[in-house]
Tab-separated table of C-alpha atoms and ligand atoms in Angstrom:
chain	number	residue	atom	x	y	z
A	12	MET	CA	13.382	22.050	-33.778
A	13	ALA	CA	12.533	20.635	-30.351
A	14	ALA	CA	15.388	20.663	-27.849
A	15	SER	CA	14.919	16.928	-27.197
A	16	LYS	CA	15.791	16.160	-30.831
A	17	LEU	CA	18.898	18.263	-30.784
A	18	ASP	CA	22.302	16.675	-30.941
A	19	PRO	CA	23.564	16.545	-27.336
A	20	ILE	CA	26.682	18.602	-28.196
A	21	ILE	CA	24.539	21.390	-29.674
A	22	ALA	CA	22.064	21.234	-26.791
A	23	ALA	CA	24.877	21.378	-24.212
A	24	TYR	CA	26.398	24.417	-25.899
A	25	GLY	CA	22.998	26.118	-25.923
A	26	LYS	CA	22.590	25.417	-22.218
A	27	GLU	CA	26.018	26.832	-21.429
A	28	HIS	CA	25.253	30.029	-23.379
A	29	LYS	CA	21.583	30.275	-22.459
A	30	LYS	CA	21.798	33.846	-21.172
A	31	GLU	CA	23.526	35.285	-24.252
A	32	PHE	CA	21.315	33.251	-26.606
A	33	HIS	CA	18.096	34.420	-24.931
A	34	ALA	CA	19.170	38.072	-25.033
A	35	ILE	CA	19.601	37.665	-28.809
A	36	TYR	CA	16.244	35.870	-29.252
A	37	ARG	CA	14.457	38.650	-27.313
A	38	ALA	CA	16.125	41.367	-29.425
A	39	ILE	CA	15.066	39.647	-32.665
A	40	GLU	CA	11.491	39.279	-31.381
A	41	ARG	CA	11.291	42.958	-30.392
A	42	TYR	CA	12.144	44.555	-33.740
A	43	GLU	CA	9.980	44.615	-36.857
A	44	LYS	CA	12.833	45.764	-39.077
A	45	ILE	CA	16.173	43.990	-39.117
A	46	VAL	CA	19.342	44.591	-41.151
A	47	VAL	CA	21.993	41.858	-41.229
A	48	PHE	CA	25.606	43.051	-41.544
A	49	ARG	CA	28.990	41.282	-41.863
A	50	HIS	CA	32.611	42.144	-42.504
A	51	LEU	CA	34.222	44.006	-45.378
A	52	LYS	CA	35.943	42.008	-48.097
A	53	PRO	CA	33.685	39.082	-47.309
A	54	ASP	CA	34.623	35.422	-47.378
A	55	TYR	CA	32.511	32.238	-47.328
A	56	ASP	CA	31.810	32.580	-43.611
A	57	ALA	CA	30.909	36.279	-43.672
A	58	MET	CA	28.468	35.759	-46.528
A	59	GLY	CA	27.288	32.315	-45.447
A	60	SER	CA	26.514	33.387	-41.892
A	61	GLN	CA	24.831	36.563	-43.162
A	62	MET	CA	22.629	34.775	-45.698
A	63	GLY	CA	21.875	31.925	-43.271
A	64	MET	CA	20.619	34.449	-40.729
A	65	VAL	CA	18.563	36.265	-43.393
A	66	ALA	CA	16.947	32.993	-44.539
A	67	PHE	CA	16.181	31.965	-40.956
A	68	LEU	CA	14.577	35.325	-40.160
A	69	LYS	CA	12.480	35.328	-43.343
A	70	ASP	CA	11.315	31.749	-42.692
A	71	ASN	CA	10.392	32.243	-39.053
A	72	PHE	CA	9.233	35.873	-39.056
A	73	PRO	CA	7.482	36.413	-42.422
A	74	GLU	CA	5.845	39.575	-41.063
A	75	LYS	CA	9.169	41.302	-40.365
A	76	GLU	CA	11.129	43.431	-42.845
A	77	ILE	CA	14.572	41.842	-43.289
A	78	HIS	CA	17.517	43.348	-45.192
A	79	PHE	CA	21.163	42.519	-45.810
A	80	VAL	CA	23.928	44.922	-46.840
A	81	GLY	CA	27.669	45.099	-47.516
A	82	ASP	CA	30.186	45.018	-50.351
A	83	ASN	CA	29.771	42.222	-52.874
A	84	HIS	CA	32.483	39.608	-53.452
A	85	VAL	CA	34.485	39.819	-56.632
A	86	SER	CA	33.824	36.217	-57.675
A	87	PHE	CA	31.288	34.796	-55.174
A	88	THR	CA	28.601	37.285	-56.176
A	89	PRO	CA	26.313	36.534	-57.930
A	90	ARG	CA	27.688	33.040	-58.716
A	91	LEU	CA	27.339	31.744	-55.153
A	92	PHE	CA	25.733	34.508	-53.061
A	93	PRO	CA	23.021	37.002	-54.101
A	94	GLU	CA	23.951	40.649	-54.580
A	95	THR	CA	23.475	42.671	-51.432
A	96	GLU	CA	20.729	45.273	-51.186
A	97	ASN	CA	21.297	48.903	-51.949
A	98	LEU	CA	19.316	50.286	-49.010
A	99	PRO	CA	19.085	54.060	-49.450
A	100	GLU	CA	20.222	56.576	-46.876
A	101	SER	CA	16.591	57.629	-46.376
A	102	TRP	CA	15.671	54.116	-45.151
A	103	PHE	CA	18.232	54.334	-42.366
A	104	LYS	CA	16.993	57.813	-41.417
A	105	GLU	CA	13.318	56.869	-41.356
A	106	ASN	CA	13.349	53.480	-39.657
A	107	LYS	CA	14.011	52.075	-36.238
A	108	PHE	CA	15.797	48.789	-36.733
A	109	LEU	CA	17.824	46.004	-35.180
A	110	ALA	CA	21.343	45.419	-36.574
A	111	ILE	CA	22.583	41.827	-36.513
A	112	ILE	CA	26.334	41.796	-37.084
A	113	MET	CA	27.783	38.501	-38.280
A	114	ASP	CA	31.410	37.307	-38.277
A	115	VAL	CA	32.998	40.616	-37.245
A	116	GLY	CA	33.482	42.605	-34.083
A	117	ASP	CA	35.637	45.621	-34.850
A	118	ALA	CA	33.534	48.609	-35.959
A	119	GLU	CA	35.888	49.625	-38.772
A	120	ARG	CA	35.619	46.165	-40.376
A	121	ILE	CA	31.814	46.110	-40.500
A	122	ALA	CA	30.721	46.446	-44.132
A	123	ASP	CA	28.398	49.463	-44.058
A	124	PRO	CA	28.949	51.928	-41.246
A	125	ARG	CA	25.191	52.527	-40.981
A	126	PHE	CA	25.005	49.716	-38.433
A	127	LYS	CA	25.677	52.635	-36.052
A	128	ARG	CA	22.167	53.961	-36.727
A	129	ALA	CA	20.508	50.839	-35.318
A	130	SER	CA	18.342	51.194	-32.199
A	131	TYR	CA	19.873	47.972	-30.896
A	132	LYS	CA	22.820	45.863	-32.027
A	133	VAL	CA	23.401	42.141	-31.795
A	134	LYS	CA	26.672	40.399	-32.692
A	135	ILE	CA	27.488	36.760	-33.489
A	136	ASP	CA	31.210	36.270	-34.010
A	137	HIS	CA	34.352	34.215	-33.521
A	138	HIS	CA	37.041	36.919	-33.757
A	139	PRO	CA	38.841	38.710	-30.962
A	140	CYS	CA	37.573	42.285	-30.844
A	141	LYS	CA	39.064	45.526	-29.562
A	142	LYS	CA	35.844	47.203	-28.421
A	143	GLU	CA	32.362	45.714	-28.103
A	144	VAL	CA	29.858	47.400	-30.451
A	145	ALA	CA	26.785	45.310	-29.601
A	146	ARG	CA	24.356	45.326	-26.689
A	147	ALA	CA	23.710	41.583	-26.947
A	148	SER	CA	26.383	39.311	-28.296
A	149	VAL	CA	27.842	35.857	-28.416
A	150	CYS	CA	31.468	35.491	-29.428
A	151	ASP	CA	33.480	32.267	-29.266
A	152	LEU	CA	37.051	32.228	-30.545
A	153	GLU	CA	37.050	28.420	-30.502
A	154	MET	CA	34.382	28.150	-33.193
A	155	ALA	CA	35.676	27.230	-36.657
A	156	ALA	CA	33.153	29.637	-38.196
A	157	ALA	CA	30.676	32.307	-37.203
A	158	ALA	CA	28.175	30.208	-39.162
A	159	GLU	CA	28.821	27.314	-36.753
A	160	LEU	CA	27.976	29.511	-33.788
A	161	ALA	CA	24.952	31.099	-35.499
A	162	ALA	CA	23.571	27.687	-36.477
A	163	ASP	CA	23.923	26.491	-32.873
A	164	LEU	CA	22.148	29.612	-31.624
A	165	LEU	CA	19.244	29.126	-34.033
A	166	LEU	CA	18.975	25.317	-33.652
A	167	ASN	CA	18.607	25.890	-29.916
A	168	TRP	CA	15.717	28.358	-30.410
A	169	LYS	CA	12.668	26.351	-29.333
A	170	GLY	CA	9.697	26.415	-31.701
A	171	LYS	CA	11.719	27.789	-34.636
A	172	THR	CA	12.743	25.996	-37.832
A	173	LEU	CA	16.103	26.015	-39.527
A	174	SER	CA	15.181	25.409	-43.170
A	175	ARG	CA	17.239	23.709	-45.843
A	176	GLU	CA	17.980	27.118	-47.369
A	177	ALA	CA	19.315	28.538	-44.107
A	178	ALA	CA	21.289	25.305	-43.591
A	179	TYR	CA	22.783	25.650	-47.097
A	180	TRP	CA	24.262	29.083	-46.303
A	181	PHE	CA	25.515	28.132	-42.847
A	182	TYR	CA	27.099	24.972	-44.225
A	183	ILE	CA	29.011	27.019	-46.810
A	184	GLY	CA	30.266	29.297	-44.007
A	185	ILE	CA	31.478	26.346	-41.954
A	186	VAL	CA	33.153	24.537	-44.851
A	187	GLY	CA	34.826	27.801	-45.928
A	188	ASP	CA	36.235	28.874	-42.581
A	189	SER	CA	37.272	25.399	-41.439
A	190	GLY	CA	39.114	24.812	-44.730
A	191	ARG	CA	36.782	21.896	-45.538
A	192	PHE	CA	37.114	20.578	-41.958
A	193	LEU	CA	40.913	20.522	-42.218
A	194	PHE	CA	41.910	23.342	-39.860
A	195	SER	CA	42.566	22.678	-36.181
A	196	SER	CA	39.540	24.830	-35.329
A	197	THR	CA	37.403	21.882	-36.492
A	198	SER	CA	35.929	20.230	-33.388
A	199	PRO	CA	33.259	17.708	-32.425
A	200	HIS	CA	30.929	20.722	-32.199
A	201	THR	CA	31.738	21.658	-35.828
A	202	PHE	CA	30.773	18.165	-36.970
A	203	ALA	CA	27.658	18.122	-34.783
A	204	VAL	CA	26.428	21.345	-36.394
A	205	ALA	CA	27.411	20.193	-39.891
A	206	GLN	CA	25.451	16.967	-39.343
A	207	ALA	CA	22.384	18.893	-38.122
A	208	LEU	CA	22.565	21.084	-41.229
A	209	LEU	CA	22.988	18.077	-43.527
A	210	ALA	CA	19.946	16.494	-41.909
A	211	THR	CA	17.776	19.213	-43.480
A	212	GLY	CA	18.399	17.401	-46.796
A	213	LEU	CA	21.328	19.381	-48.223
A	214	GLU	CA	22.809	18.014	-51.417
A	215	LEU	CA	26.569	18.303	-51.175
A	216	PRO	CA	27.901	17.780	-54.738
A	217	PRO	CA	26.179	20.876	-56.245
A	218	LEU	CA	27.086	22.913	-53.154
A	219	TYR	CA	30.806	22.046	-53.432
A	220	GLN	CA	30.699	22.545	-57.197
A	221	LYS	CA	29.422	26.105	-56.673
A	222	MET	CA	31.927	26.840	-53.934
A	223	TYR	CA	35.070	25.598	-55.604
A	224	GLU	CA	34.603	25.976	-59.359
A	225	LYS	CA	37.669	27.724	-60.862
A	226	ASN	CA	38.290	29.332	-64.233
A	227	VAL	CA	41.277	29.323	-66.573
A	228	ASP	CA	42.541	32.724	-65.295
A	229	SER	CA	42.666	31.238	-61.825
A	230	LEU	CA	44.696	28.291	-63.114
A	231	ARG	CA	47.146	30.689	-64.841
A	232	SER	CA	47.541	32.750	-61.682
A	233	LEU	CA	48.282	29.558	-59.722
A	234	ALA	CA	50.997	28.765	-62.254
A	235	TYR	CA	52.489	32.232	-61.600
A	236	VAL	CA	52.364	31.702	-57.826
A	237	LEU	CA	54.087	28.305	-58.109
A	238	GLY	CA	56.822	29.851	-60.237
A	239	ASN	CA	57.421	32.907	-58.037
A	240	PHE	CA	57.127	32.036	-54.341
A	241	HIS	CA	59.869	32.469	-51.729
A	242	VAL	CA	60.619	30.639	-48.489
A	243	SER	CA	62.282	32.341	-45.486
A	244	PRO	CA	65.018	30.577	-43.428
A	245	HIS	CA	62.542	29.146	-40.918
A	246	GLY	CA	59.806	28.130	-43.307
A	247	VAL	CA	57.586	31.108	-44.110
A	248	ALA	CA	56.433	30.753	-47.717
A	249	TYR	CA	55.118	33.843	-49.471
A	250	TYR	CA	54.292	35.208	-52.882
A	251	CYS	CA	53.752	38.770	-54.111
A	252	LEU	CA	51.276	39.815	-56.761
A	253	PRO	CA	51.986	43.382	-57.895
A	254	LYS	CA	49.249	45.257	-59.757
A	255	ASN	CA	50.921	44.853	-63.171
A	256	VAL	CA	51.029	41.069	-62.697
A	257	GLN	CA	47.385	41.002	-61.550
A	258	ASP	CA	46.486	42.895	-64.726
A	259	GLU	CA	48.405	40.451	-66.900
A	260	LEU	CA	46.670	37.535	-65.184
A	261	HIS	CA	43.244	39.253	-65.256
A	262	ILE	CA	42.789	38.895	-61.510
A	263	THR	CA	41.892	41.217	-58.611
A	264	PRO	CA	43.780	41.383	-55.277
A	265	GLU	CA	41.035	39.224	-53.699
A	266	GLN	CA	41.463	36.572	-56.374
A	267	GLY	CA	45.235	36.761	-55.896
A	268	LYS	CA	44.938	35.678	-52.281
A	269	GLU	CA	42.884	32.629	-53.175
A	270	HIS	CA	46.047	30.582	-53.761
A	271	VAL	CA	47.421	31.085	-50.289
A	272	ASN	CA	46.518	27.593	-49.082
A	273	THR	CA	48.527	25.995	-51.881
A	274	PHE	CA	51.310	25.952	-49.250
A	275	SER	CA	49.274	24.440	-46.438
A	276	ASN	CA	50.526	20.897	-46.437
A	277	ILE	CA	54.168	21.206	-47.397
A	278	GLU	CA	56.922	19.707	-45.259
A	279	GLY	CA	59.147	22.432	-43.769
A	280	ILE	CA	56.659	25.232	-44.401
A	281	ASN	CA	55.311	26.522	-41.103
A	282	ALA	CA	53.410	29.607	-42.229
A	283	TRP	CA	52.446	31.001	-45.592
A	284	CYS	CA	51.229	34.332	-46.960
A	285	SER	CA	49.847	35.957	-50.045
A	286	ILE	CA	50.900	39.577	-50.532
A	287	THR	CA	48.800	41.427	-53.073
A	288	GLU	CA	49.050	45.046	-54.129
A	289	ASP	CA	45.746	46.840	-53.607
A	290	PRO	CA	45.789	50.104	-55.531
A	291	ASN	CA	42.628	51.424	-53.832
A	292	PRO	CA	43.336	55.202	-53.684
A	293	LYS	CA	41.659	55.543	-50.248
A	294	ASP	CA	43.874	52.905	-48.677
A	295	TYR	CA	46.760	52.043	-50.999
A	296	CYS	CA	48.553	49.038	-49.516
A	297	TRP	CA	49.734	45.481	-49.984
A	298	ARG	CA	47.185	43.148	-48.392
A	299	ILE	CA	48.543	40.107	-46.644
A	300	SER	CA	46.714	36.894	-45.857
A	301	ILE	CA	48.653	34.816	-43.348
A	302	ARG	CA	48.054	31.167	-42.485
A	303	SER	CA	49.970	28.807	-40.210
A	304	LYS	CA	50.230	25.110	-39.404
A	305	GLY	CA	49.948	25.603	-35.664
A	306	MET	CA	51.766	28.682	-34.397
A	307	ASP	CA	49.656	31.687	-33.361
A	308	ILE	CA	50.338	34.306	-36.037
A	309	SER	CA	47.617	36.766	-34.943
A	310	GLY	CA	50.086	38.839	-32.864
A	311	VAL	CA	52.231	39.535	-35.921
A	312	ALA	CA	49.063	40.358	-37.900
A	313	PHE	CA	47.979	42.763	-35.175
A	314	LYS	CA	51.371	44.494	-35.252
A	315	TRP	CA	50.982	44.974	-39.017
A	316	GLU	CA	47.589	46.743	-38.939
A	317	GLY	CA	45.540	43.571	-38.946
A	318	GLY	CA	44.321	40.731	-36.797
A	319	GLY	CA	42.311	37.552	-37.001
A	320	HIS	CA	42.719	34.036	-35.702
A	321	LYS	CA	45.666	31.981	-34.461
A	322	GLN	CA	46.103	30.198	-37.764
A	323	ALA	CA	44.392	32.573	-40.218
A	324	SER	CA	44.938	36.303	-40.049
A	325	GLY	CA	45.088	39.339	-42.282
A	326	ALA	CA	47.530	42.267	-42.237
A	327	LYS	CA	48.902	44.964	-44.534
A	328	ILE	CA	52.071	46.849	-45.404
A	329	LYS	CA	52.243	50.268	-47.017
A	330	SER	CA	55.001	49.370	-49.459
A	331	LEU	CA	57.308	46.510	-50.400
A	332	ASP	CA	60.059	48.315	-48.464
A	333	GLN	CA	58.421	46.841	-45.354
A	334	LEU	CA	58.228	43.310	-46.693
A	335	ASP	CA	61.548	42.026	-45.311
A	336	GLU	CA	60.718	43.334	-41.838
A	337	PHE	CA	57.257	41.749	-41.935
A	338	ILE	CA	58.611	38.368	-43.089
A	339	ALA	CA	61.364	38.567	-40.430
A	340	ASP	CA	58.672	39.013	-37.742
A	341	LEU	CA	56.890	35.882	-38.915
A	342	ASP	CA	60.131	33.976	-39.435
A	343	ALA	CA	61.196	34.765	-35.851
A	344	LEU	CA	58.180	32.796	-34.568
A	345	PHE	CA	59.765	29.620	-35.909
A	346	ALA	CA	63.444	30.306	-35.123
B	408	AMP	P1	41.977	36.950	-44.819
B	408	AMP	O1	43.390	36.573	-44.974
B	408	AMP	O2	41.690	38.323	-45.298
B	408	AMP	O3	41.080	35.901	-45.381
B	408	AMP	O4	41.680	36.981	-43.259
B	408	AMP	C1	41.883	35.848	-42.437
B	408	AMP	C2	41.132	36.063	-41.147
B	408	AMP	O5	41.649	37.205	-40.475
B	408	AMP	C3	39.643	36.323	-41.340
B	408	AMP	O6	38.934	35.674	-40.310
B	408	AMP	C4	39.524	37.799	-41.235
B	408	AMP	O7	38.269	38.142	-40.747
B	408	AMP	C5	40.644	38.160	-40.271
B	408	AMP	N1	41.202	39.470	-40.600
B	408	AMP	C6	41.705	39.858	-41.785
B	408	AMP	N2	42.133	41.146	-41.755
B	408	AMP	C7	41.887	41.595	-40.498
B	408	AMP	C8	42.057	42.846	-39.828
B	408	AMP	N3	42.583	43.912	-40.436
B	408	AMP	N4	41.686	42.926	-38.527
B	408	AMP	C9	41.140	41.854	-37.898
B	408	AMP	N5	40.951	40.655	-38.483
B	408	AMP	C10	41.299	40.500	-39.765
């Protein structure tokens, strides 16, 4: 897309980040083999930004070999996103490749540690990160989604096309991480990118249908959540889903967290969490998804082995014995 046709907000952002953007363009041009990575336990933005990048690369560089890897999502794959590739160990040993890491910065959260084998690493992200893993990167904590940043980067690449397919994936990432344009991270830039993506001819009703279709098990688990939540003295709502309850409801820990935003627009509730037992033998814990109306909860998440954004973070506790202390930490933010 020619720069002159770009929305002025997108063009201005590209100008401001010209140096980082060009370092990424040059890296992509240099490598014949590219693997696109994203974070573990993926969400709409991780998978949307990954698949959007894959589609863009395949469209604009048909001669290059493009791959994507990582764990699949319990309900998004294959309903919404394609299954990831099972690239064998031998491929990583035999090939020089570029790693493009989407929507994650911390090495331990990158789904597939073989990103370390890459000759060069590029990162496109909107999370705070402890230690930079990439040689060329663009990271903006103000972006509602990594997909928003990636779409800006690629729309600003002169002479390249962002196809309807690439736009479809990026749009899903933006809608997912901005909570359908509800969260405070939604900005004029978010809408400018969304409008540029829509202009490729996206059809929204089937896209939203695919994103938000629920099943009867999900409805039953919502009924459980509504019957079993607690609220702390200063407005932290939370619900726990132990393994035996997940089994009864036929849901996984990931599906259990999907109800967390049920509490997002309730008077007197300042922050809300899902707390789901994850019996994974390698890392037995209770996974916590934390959301807030406005207060920065990422510090509490960081204290409890997690991190994330001001209003959407993840954390974990080793057992329910720690629950009261964790809730007290969050509650203290609103005292
Ligand atoms: P979740 O509640 O798992 O959907 O996570 C909310 C946000 O926090 C997402 O942007 C995650 O990428 C981020 N997040 C979750 N867990 C962690 C963690 N352990 N470290 C850093 N960021 C996290």
